[in-house]
C-alpha positions as a printed NumPy array, in Angstrom:
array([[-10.294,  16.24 ,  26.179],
       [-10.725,  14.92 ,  22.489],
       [-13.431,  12.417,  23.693],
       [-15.128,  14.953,  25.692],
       [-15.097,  17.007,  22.302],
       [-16.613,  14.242,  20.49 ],
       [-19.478,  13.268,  23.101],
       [-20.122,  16.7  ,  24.133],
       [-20.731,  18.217,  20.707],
       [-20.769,  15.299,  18.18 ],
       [-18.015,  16.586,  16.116],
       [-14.727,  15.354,  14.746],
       [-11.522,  16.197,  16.354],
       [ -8.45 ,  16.761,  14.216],
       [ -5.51 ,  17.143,  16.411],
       [ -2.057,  19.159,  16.328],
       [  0.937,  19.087,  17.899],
       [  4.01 ,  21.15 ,  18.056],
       [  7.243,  19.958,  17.421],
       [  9.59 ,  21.916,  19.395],
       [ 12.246,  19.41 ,  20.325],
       [ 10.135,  16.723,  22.367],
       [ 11.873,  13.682,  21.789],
       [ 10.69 ,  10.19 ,  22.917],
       [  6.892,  11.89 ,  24.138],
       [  6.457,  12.227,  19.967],
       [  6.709,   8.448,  19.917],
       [  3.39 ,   6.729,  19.132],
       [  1.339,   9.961,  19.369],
       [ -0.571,   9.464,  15.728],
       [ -1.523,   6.055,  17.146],
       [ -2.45 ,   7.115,  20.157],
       [ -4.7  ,  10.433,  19.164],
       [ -6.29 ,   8.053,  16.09 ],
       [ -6.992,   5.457,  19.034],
       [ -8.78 ,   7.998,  21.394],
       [-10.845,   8.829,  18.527],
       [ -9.034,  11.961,  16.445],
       [ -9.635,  11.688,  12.815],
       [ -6.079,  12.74 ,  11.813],
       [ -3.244,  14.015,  13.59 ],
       [ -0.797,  17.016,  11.884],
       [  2.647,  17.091,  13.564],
       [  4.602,  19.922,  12.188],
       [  8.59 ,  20.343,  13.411],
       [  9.314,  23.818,  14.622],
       [ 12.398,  22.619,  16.619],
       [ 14.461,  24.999,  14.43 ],
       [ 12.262,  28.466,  14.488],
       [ 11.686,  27.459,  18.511],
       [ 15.562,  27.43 ,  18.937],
       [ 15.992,  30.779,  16.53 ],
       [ 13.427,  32.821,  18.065],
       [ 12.794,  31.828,  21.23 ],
       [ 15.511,  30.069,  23.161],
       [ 18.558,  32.121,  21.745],
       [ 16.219,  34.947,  22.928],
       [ 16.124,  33.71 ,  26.398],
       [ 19.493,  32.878,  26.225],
       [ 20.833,  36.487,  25.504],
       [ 18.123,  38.266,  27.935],
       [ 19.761,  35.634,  30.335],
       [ 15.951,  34.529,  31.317],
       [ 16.424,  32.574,  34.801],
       [ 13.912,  30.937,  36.764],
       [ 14.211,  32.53 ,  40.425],
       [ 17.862,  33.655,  39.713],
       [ 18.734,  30.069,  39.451],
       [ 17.297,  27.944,  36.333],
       [ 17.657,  28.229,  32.687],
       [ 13.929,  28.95 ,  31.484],
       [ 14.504,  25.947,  28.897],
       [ 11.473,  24.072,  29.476],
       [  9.345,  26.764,  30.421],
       [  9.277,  28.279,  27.26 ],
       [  8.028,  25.183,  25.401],
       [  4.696,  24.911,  27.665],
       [  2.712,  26.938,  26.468]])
């Protein structure tokens, strides 16, 4: 998508990305979003307020997945 940014409309692409408890997938991302053409990449940790407001919500609403699956990873999509 950043390169289609770029060509399509000739503009620079800063990029941003979430924190929310990723692990390893956080490894190499600068390199790889100044490589595909981003001008700078901000990375801000919000493992802590995702945990507080989010999960422990899900956690006491007892949000399941079809009655079976803890919506864990769900909630970090979007």
């Amino acid at each position: 998508m950043l390169r289609w940014l770029e060509d399509r409309y000739g503009c620079e692409v800063v990029c941003y990305c979430a924190d929310v408890g990723q692990g390893e997938e956080m490894d190499g991302l600068e390199a790889k979003a100044l490589e595909t053409g981003a001008s700078k990449l901000y990375i801000e940790d919000l493992r802590d307020e995702f945990v507080r407001h989010y999960v422990f919500t899900a956690v006491k609403a007892n949000a399941v997945y079809e009655g079976v699956y803890l919506m864990g990873t769900s909630l970090a999509r979007p």
